[in-house]
């Protein structure tokens, strides 16, 4: 499929991606709400352990973002055989990376949590949770590969079907396994981990069943060559490896942030998990439009339309800012109603309000920055993405060390670190795109 630079095309690509993202975020909010009703402790543990899993997931996310660039470029060129070659080898790489992440978690996660968390109860519960949760990663990585193929080829409507199967299963199983309902054992926090693994397995089966039923394998030469193609793997890693490093830096810094928050106490950690859950849901429009920008930029370059790239980024960034502004208005009008979903504790709700205000302002800034940054990804210059990420994260961590760890500032000042991160990233990304240095990149 070759894309056109119209509002209708942007919406056609972004809307199904938004729907596919909203379902996991609703599930995360439901999961957090269930655990929140068990008390502050499981809610706090879920926050820190969930960020660790997110770090491991970034390996998959980076790999699949790189593949999405390659799929979109081949779609722009109408080179279907090339897409099948990358899909088959991406499947092998996804399996290898997920097994590596499981091995790292079992060997190093206890040492990591032992050396970084102060509360021994949170430390023990986090290790127990993550050793269960990590087994869902192979399903998640392979499902992500399928989703990258759908986005890269413009079949984004199929994402919602896969997500629907996964998230309905997750919500039902969360309810059953956390509280001991529906004839299932009451497992509390670890029940959420087991429910997520089963749901990711269901999502994986749904994604590949759709792939086969719609006869994509013969049309796009998927699995035509099951023997590993090391040249194709090298090309995939040339694009994906910098993205993997970039995402590990980005989410890894967030893990450090949550560790510093844990040092402030159980309540600030629980409050921060609320922020993560709320803004994860309301940030879906930004991330859907960022993925759209990635795909459209790569596709336009594949068509030989480099002159339209900046126009595409500006158009999509405008959509993202408008959506973010609407979301921020809603959150600031109804903060108490949103927070009551997680807890009935009025003191906890009141304590969260200042951080809510900070995070809504950050949401406006991140909407434009995320789209601009993903425009660079679409050009294939992923090493530049990595360098920008490392620069932003370095300054972000300096802020966290000073403001959170040393000065023990209030929580809303801690969340001000997000301003630092997005301002640095946005400034560098905009400068690079406007410089034109990305032009002429050829993806083999």
Coordinates of C-alpha atoms in Angstrom, one line a residue:
X1 CA 0.0 0.0 0.0
X2 CA 1.2 3.5 -0.9
X3 CA 0.0 6.2 1.5
X4 CA -1.2 9.7 0.6
X5 CA -0.7 12.8 2.7
X6 CA -4.3 13.6 3.6
X7 CA -6.2 14.0 6.9
X8 CA -8.3 11.0 5.9
X9 CA -5.2 8.8 5.4
X10 CA -3.8 9.9 8.8
X11 CA -7.0 9.0 10.6
X12 CA -7.4 5.8 8.6
X13 CA -4.0 4.6 9.9
X14 CA -4.1 6.1 13.4
X15 CA -7.7 5.3 14.5
X16 CA -7.3 1.4 14.5
X17 CA -3.9 1.8 16.2
X18 CA -5.5 3.9 18.9
X19 CA -8.2 1.3 19.4
X20 CA -5.6 -1.4 19.6
X21 CA -3.7 0.6 22.3
X22 CA -6.8 1.7 24.3
X23 CA -7.7 -1.9 25.1
X24 CA -4.4 -2.8 26.8
X25 CA -4.5 0.5 28.7
X26 CA -8.1 -0.2 29.9
X27 CA -6.8 -3.6 31.0
X28 CA -3.9 -1.9 32.8
X29 CA -6.3 0.5 34.6
X30 CA -8.6 -2.4 35.5
X31 CA -5.7 -4.4 36.8
X32 CA -4.4 -1.4 38.8
X33 CA -7.9 -0.8 40.2
X34 CA -8.3 -4.4 41.3
X35 CA -4.9 -4.3 43.0
X36 CA -5.6 -0.9 44.5
X37 CA -8.6 -2.4 46.3
X38 CA -6.3 -5.0 47.9
X39 CA -4.3 -2.1 49.5
X40 CA -1.4 0.2 48.9
X41 CA 1.2 -2.6 49.1
X42 CA 0.2 -4.7 46.1
X43 CA -0.5 -1.5 44.1
X44 CA 3.0 -0.2 44.9
X45 CA 4.7 -3.6 44.0
X46 CA 2.8 -3.8 40.7
X47 CA 4.2 -0.3 39.8
X48 CA 7.8 -1.2 40.2
X49 CA 7.6 -4.8 38.9
X50 CA 5.4 -3.6 36.0
X51 CA 8.1 -1.1 34.9
X52 CA 10.7 -3.8 35.0
X53 CA 8.6 -5.9 32.7
X54 CA 8.1 -2.9 30.5
X55 CA 11.9 -2.6 30.2
X56 CA 12.1 -6.2 29.0
X57 CA 9.2 -5.5 26.6
X58 CA 11.3 -2.7 25.1
X59 CA 13.5 -5.3 23.5
X60 CA 10.4 -6.5 21.6
X61 CA 9.2 -2.9 20.9
X62 CA 12.5 -1.8 19.5
X63 CA 12.8 -4.9 17.3
X64 CA 9.3 -4.6 16.0
X65 CA 9.6 -0.8 15.4
X66 CA 12.6 -1.5 13.2
X67 CA 10.7 -4.1 11.3
X68 CA 7.7 -1.7 10.9
X69 CA 10.1 0.7 9.2
X70 CA 11.3 -2.0 6.8
X71 CA 7.7 -3.3 6.2
X72 CA 6.5 0.2 5.4
X73 CA 9.5 0.9 3.1
X74 CA 8.9 -2.3 1.2
X75 CA 5.2 -1.5 1.0
X76 CA 6.0 1.9 -0.5
X77 CA 8.2 0.1 -3.1
X78 CA 5.5 -2.6 -3.7
X79 CA 8.2 -5.2 -2.8
X80 CA 6.1 -8.0 -1.2
X81 CA 8.8 -10.7 -1.4
X82 CA 11.1 -8.4 0.6
X83 CA 8.5 -8.1 3.3
X84 CA 8.1 -11.9 3.7
X85 CA 11.9 -12.2 4.0
X86 CA 12.0 -9.8 7.0
X87 CA 8.9 -11.3 8.6
X88 CA 10.4 -14.8 8.8
X89 CA 13.7 -13.7 10.1
X90 CA 12.0 -11.3 12.6
X91 CA 10.2 -14.3 14.0
X92 CA 13.4 -16.1 14.7
X93 CA 15.0 -13.0 16.3
X94 CA 11.9 -12.4 18.5
X95 CA 12.2 -15.9 19.9
X96 CA 15.9 -15.5 20.6
X97 CA 15.5 -12.1 22.3
X98 CA 12.6 -13.3 24.5
X99 CA 14.5 -16.4 25.7
X100 CA 17.5 -14.1 26.5
X101 CA 15.2 -11.8 28.5
X102 CA 13.8 -14.7 30.5
X103 CA 17.3 -15.9 31.3
X104 CA 18.4 -12.4 32.4
X105 CA 15.3 -12.1 34.6
X106 CA 15.8 -15.4 36.4
X107 CA 19.5 -14.8 37.0
X108 CA 19.9 -11.0 37.5
X109 CA 16.4 -9.6 38.6
X110 CA 16.8 -10.8 42.2
X111 CA 20.2 -9.1 42.4
X112 CA 18.9 -6.0 40.8
X113 CA 15.9 -5.6 43.1
X114 CA 18.0 -6.6 46.1
X115 CA 20.5 -3.9 45.5
X116 CA 18.1 -1.1 44.6
X117 CA 14.9 -1.4 46.7
X118 CA 14.9 -0.5 50.4
X119 CA 11.7 -2.2 51.5
X120 CA 12.4 -6.0 51.9
X121 CA 8.7 -6.8 51.5
X122 CA 8.4 -4.9 48.2
X123 CA 11.6 -6.5 47.1
X124 CA 10.5 -10.0 47.7
X125 CA 7.0 -9.5 46.2
X126 CA 8.5 -7.8 43.1
X127 CA 10.9 -10.7 42.4
X128 CA 8.1 -13.3 42.9
X129 CA 5.8 -11.4 40.5
X130 CA 8.3 -10.8 37.8
X131 CA 9.5 -14.4 37.7
X132 CA 6.0 -15.4 36.8
X133 CA 5.2 -12.4 34.5
X134 CA 8.3 -12.7 32.3
X135 CA 7.0 -16.0 30.7
X136 CA 4.5 -13.9 28.7
X137 CA 7.2 -12.2 26.8
X138 CA 7.6 -14.7 24.0
X139 CA 3.9 -14.4 23.2
X140 CA 4.1 -10.6 23.4
X141 CA 7.1 -10.3 21.1
X142 CA 5.7 -12.6 18.4
X143 CA 2.3 -10.8 18.6
X144 CA 4.2 -7.5 18.3
X145 CA 5.9 -8.8 15.1
X146 CA 2.5 -9.5 13.6
X147 CA 1.2 -6.1 14.7
X148 CA 4.3 -4.4 13.1
X149 CA 3.4 -6.2 9.9
X150 CA -0.2 -5.0 10.0
X151 CA 0.9 -1.4 10.7
X152 CA 3.7 -1.4 8.1
X153 CA 1.3 -2.7 5.4
X154 CA -1.6 -0.4 6.3
X155 CA -3.9 -3.2 7.7
X156 CA -4.2 -1.5 11.0
X157 CA -7.9 -2.4 11.5
X158 CA -6.8 -5.9 12.4
X159 CA -4.9 -4.7 15.5
X160 CA -8.2 -4.1 17.3
X161 CA -9.3 -7.7 16.9
X162 CA -6.1 -9.1 18.3
X163 CA -6.3 -6.7 21.2
X164 CA -9.9 -7.4 21.9
X165 CA -9.3 -11.2 22.4
X166 CA -6.3 -10.5 24.6
X167 CA -7.7 -7.8 26.8
X168 CA -11.1 -9.3 27.4
X169 CA -9.4 -12.5 28.5
X170 CA -7.0 -10.5 30.7
X171 CA -9.8 -8.5 32.5
X172 CA -11.8 -11.7 33.2
X173 CA -8.8 -13.7 34.4
X174 CA -7.6 -10.7 36.5
X175 CA -10.9 -10.6 38.3
X176 CA -10.9 -14.4 38.8
X177 CA -7.3 -14.9 39.9
X178 CA -6.8 -11.8 42.0
X179 CA -9.9 -12.2 44.1
X180 CA -10.6 -15.9 43.7
X181 CA -13.8 -15.5 41.7
X182 CA -15.3 -17.5 38.8
X183 CA -14.1 -20.8 40.4
X184 CA -10.4 -19.7 40.2
X185 CA -7.9 -19.6 43.1
X186 CA -7.3 -16.3 44.9
X187 CA -3.7 -15.5 44.1
X188 CA -3.6 -11.8 44.8
X189 CA -0.8 -9.9 43.1
X190 CA 0.7 -13.0 41.4
X191 CA -2.8 -13.8 40.0
X192 CA -2.4 -10.6 37.9
X193 CA 0.9 -12.0 36.5
X194 CA -0.7 -15.4 35.6
X195 CA -3.7 -13.7 34.0
X196 CA -1.5 -11.6 31.8
X197 CA 0.5 -14.6 30.6
X198 CA -2.6 -16.5 29.6
X199 CA -4.1 -13.4 27.9
X200 CA -0.9 -12.8 25.9
X201 CA -1.0 -16.4 24.8
X202 CA -4.6 -15.9 23.6
X203 CA -3.6 -12.7 21.8
X204 CA -0.7 -14.5 20.0
X205 CA -3.1 -17.3 18.8
X206 CA -5.6 -14.7 17.6
X207 CA -3.0 -12.6 15.7
X208 CA -1.6 -15.5 13.8
X209 CA -5.0 -17.1 13.2
X210 CA -6.1 -13.8 11.5
X211 CA -2.8 -13.8 9.5
X212 CA -3.5 -17.3 8.1
X213 CA -7.3 -16.9 7.7
X214 CA -6.9 -13.8 5.6
X215 CA -4.2 -15.6 3.5
X216 CA -1.4 -13.1 4.1
X217 CA 1.4 -15.7 4.0
X218 CA 1.1 -16.5 0.3
X219 CA 0.3 -12.9 -0.7
X220 CA 3.4 -11.4 1.1
X221 CA 5.6 -14.5 1.0
X222 CA 5.5 -14.9 4.8
X223 CA 7.4 -18.0 6.0
X224 CA 8.4 -18.8 2.4
X225 CA 11.9 -19.3 3.6
X226 CA 12.1 -20.8 7.1
X227 CA 15.9 -21.1 7.0
X228 CA 17.6 -18.2 8.8
X229 CA 18.9 -15.5 6.4
X230 CA 21.8 -13.9 8.2
X231 CA 22.0 -11.0 5.7
X232 CA 18.3 -10.2 6.4
X233 CA 18.9 -10.5 10.2
X234 CA 21.8 -8.1 9.9
X235 CA 19.7 -5.6 8.1
X236 CA 16.9 -5.9 10.7
X237 CA 19.4 -5.4 13.5
X238 CA 21.0 -2.4 11.7
X239 CA 17.7 -0.6 12.0
X240 CA 16.4 -2.2 15.2
X241 CA 19.4 -2.4 17.5
X242 CA 19.7 1.4 18.0
X243 CA 16.0 1.4 18.7
X244 CA 16.3 -1.4 21.2
X245 CA 19.1 0.5 23.0
X246 CA 17.1 3.7 22.7
X247 CA 14.0 2.2 24.3
X248 CA 16.0 0.4 27.0
X249 CA 17.6 3.7 27.9
X250 CA 14.2 5.5 27.9
X251 CA 12.2 3.0 29.9
X252 CA 15.3 2.0 32.0
X253 CA 15.5 5.6 33.2
X254 CA 11.8 5.4 34.2
X255 CA 12.7 2.2 36.2
X256 CA 15.4 4.2 38.0
X257 CA 12.8 7.0 38.6
X258 CA 10.4 4.5 40.2
X259 CA 13.2 3.1 42.3
X260 CA 14.0 6.6 43.6
X261 CA 10.3 7.0 44.3
X262 CA 10.3 3.8 46.3
X263 CA 13.0 5.3 48.5
X264 CA 10.5 8.1 49.3
X265 CA 8.1 5.5 50.7
X266 CA 5.2 3.2 49.8
X267 CA 2.6 5.9 49.3
X268 CA 4.6 8.0 46.7
X269 CA 5.2 4.7 44.8
X270 CA 1.5 3.9 44.9
X271 CA 0.6 7.4 43.7
X272 CA 3.2 7.2 40.9
X273 CA 1.6 3.9 39.7
X274 CA -1.7 5.8 39.5
X275 CA -0.1 8.5 37.3
X276 CA 1.4 5.8 35.1
X277 CA -1.9 4.1 34.7
X278 CA -4.0 7.3 34.0
X279 CA -1.5 8.8 31.5
X280 CA -0.8 5.5 29.9
X281 CA -4.5 5.4 28.9
X282 CA -4.9 9.0 27.8
X283 CA -1.5 9.0 26.0
X284 CA -2.8 6.4 23.4
X285 CA -3.6 9.1 20.8
X286 CA -0.1 10.4 21.0
X287 CA 1.5 7.0 20.6
X288 CA -0.9 5.9 17.8
X289 CA -0.1 9.1 15.9
X290 CA 3.6 8.6 16.5
X291 CA 3.4 5.1 15.0
X292 CA 1.4 6.6 12.1
X293 CA 4.2 9.1 11.6
X294 CA 6.8 6.4 11.5
X295 CA 4.9 4.4 8.9
X296 CA 3.9 7.4 6.7
X297 CA 7.4 8.9 6.6
X298 CA 9.0 5.5 5.7
X299 CA 6.3 4.9 3.0
X300 CA 6.6 8.3 1.5
X301 CA 10.4 7.9 1.2
X302 CA 9.8 4.5 -0.4
X303 CA 7.7 6.3 -3.0
X304 CA 10.5 8.8 -3.6
X305 CA 8.6 11.7 -1.9
X306 CA 11.2 13.0 0.6
X307 CA 10.0 16.5 0.0
X308 CA 6.7 15.6 1.7
X309 CA 8.3 14.3 5.0
X310 CA 8.3 17.5 7.0
X311 CA 4.8 18.3 5.8
X312 CA 3.6 14.9 7.1
X313 CA 5.3 15.4 10.5
X314 CA 3.7 18.8 10.9
X315 CA 0.3 17.5 10.0
X316 CA 0.4 14.5 12.4
X317 CA 1.9 16.6 15.2
X318 CA -1.0 19.0 14.9
X319 CA -3.5 16.1 15.3
X320 CA -1.5 14.8 18.3
X321 CA -1.5 18.2 20.1
X322 CA -5.3 18.6 19.5
X323 CA -6.0 15.2 21.0
X324 CA -3.7 15.8 23.9
X325 CA -5.3 19.2 24.7
X326 CA -8.8 17.6 24.8
X327 CA -7.5 14.8 27.1
X328 CA -5.8 17.3 29.4
X329 CA -8.9 19.4 29.7
X330 CA -11.0 16.3 30.6
X331 CA -8.5 15.1 33.3
X332 CA -8.3 18.5 34.9
X333 CA -12.1 18.8 35.0
X334 CA -12.6 15.3 36.5
X335 CA -9.4 14.4 38.5
X336 CA -11.3 13.1 41.6
X337 CA -13.6 10.9 39.6
X338 CA -10.7 9.3 37.8
X339 CA -8.7 8.7 41.0
X340 CA -11.7 7.1 42.8
X341 CA -11.4 4.2 40.3
X342 CA -8.1 3.2 42.0
X343 CA -8.8 3.9 45.7
X344 CA -11.5 5.2 48.1
X345 CA -8.8 6.7 50.3
X346 CA -9.5 10.5 50.2
X347 CA -6.0 11.4 51.6
X348 CA -4.4 9.4 48.8
X349 CA -6.6 11.1 46.2
X350 CA -5.9 14.5 47.5
X351 CA -2.1 13.8 47.5
X352 CA -2.3 12.9 43.8
X353 CA -3.8 16.1 42.6
X354 CA -0.6 18.2 42.3
X355 CA 1.1 15.4 40.3
X356 CA -2.0 15.2 38.0
X357 CA -1.6 18.9 37.1
X358 CA 2.1 18.4 36.3
X359 CA 1.5 15.3 34.2
X360 CA -1.2 16.9 32.1
X361 CA 1.2 19.7 31.1
X362 CA 3.8 17.1 30.2
X363 CA 1.2 15.3 28.0
X364 CA 0.9 18.4 25.8
X365 CA 4.6 18.6 25.4
X366 CA 5.1 14.9 24.7
X367 CA 2.4 14.8 22.1
X368 CA 4.4 16.9 19.6
X369 CA 7.8 15.5 20.6
X370 CA 6.8 11.9 20.2
X371 CA 5.5 12.4 16.7
X372 CA 8.6 14.4 15.7
X373 CA 10.9 11.8 17.2
X374 CA 9.1 9.0 15.3
X375 CA 9.5 10.9 12.1
X376 CA 13.2 10.4 12.5
X377 CA 12.6 6.6 13.0
X378 CA 10.6 6.5 9.8
X379 CA 13.6 7.9 7.9
X380 CA 15.7 4.9 9.0
X381 CA 18.2 7.0 10.9
X382 CA 17.7 5.0 14.1
X383 CA 21.2 5.7 15.4
X384 CA 20.3 9.4 15.6
X385 CA 17.2 8.3 17.6
X386 CA 19.5 6.5 20.0
X387 CA 21.9 9.4 20.4
X388 CA 19.0 11.8 21.1
X389 CA 17.5 9.4 23.6
X390 CA 20.8 9.0 25.4
X391 CA 21.3 12.7 25.6
X392 CA 17.7 13.3 27.0
X393 CA 18.0 10.4 29.5
X394 CA 21.3 11.6 30.8
X395 CA 20.0 15.0 31.7
X396 CA 16.8 13.4 33.0
X397 CA 18.7 11.2 35.4
X398 CA 20.8 14.1 36.7
X399 CA 17.5 15.8 37.5
X400 CA 16.2 12.7 39.2
X401 CA 19.3 12.2 41.3
X402 CA 19.3 15.8 42.5
X403 CA 15.6 16.5 42.9
X404 CA 14.3 13.1 44.0
X405 CA 17.1 11.1 45.6
X406 CA 19.2 13.9 47.2
X407 CA 16.7 16.7 47.9
X408 CA 13.7 14.4 48.6
X409 CA 11.4 16.9 46.9
X410 CA 7.6 16.5 46.8
X411 CA 6.2 14.0 44.3
X412 CA 5.0 16.6 41.8
X413 CA 8.5 18.0 41.6
X414 CA 9.8 14.5 41.0
X415 CA 7.4 14.2 38.0
X416 CA 8.7 17.5 36.7
X417 CA 11.6 15.3 35.4
X418 CA 9.4 14.5 32.5
X419 CA 9.5 18.2 31.4
X420 CA 13.3 17.9 31.2
X421 CA 13.2 14.7 29.2
X422 CA 10.7 15.8 26.6
X423 CA 12.1 19.3 26.1
X424 CA 15.6 18.0 25.4
X425 CA 14.3 15.2 23.1
X426 CA 11.9 17.5 21.2
X427 CA 14.5 20.2 20.6
X428 CA 17.1 17.8 19.2
X429 CA 14.6 15.9 17.1
X430 CA 13.2 19.0 15.5
X431 CA 16.6 20.4 14.8
X432 CA 17.7 17.1 13.1
X433 CA 14.6 16.8 10.9
X434 CA 14.8 20.5 9.8
X435 CA 18.5 20.1 9.0
X436 CA 17.7 17.6 6.2
X437 CA 20.6 15.3 7.2
X438 CA 18.3 12.3 7.1
X439 CA 17.9 12.4 3.4
X440 CA 19.3 9.7 1.1
X441 CA 19.1 6.8 3.6
X442 CA 18.7 3.5 1.7
X443 CA 17.3 0.5 3.5
X444 CA 18.6 -2.8 2.0

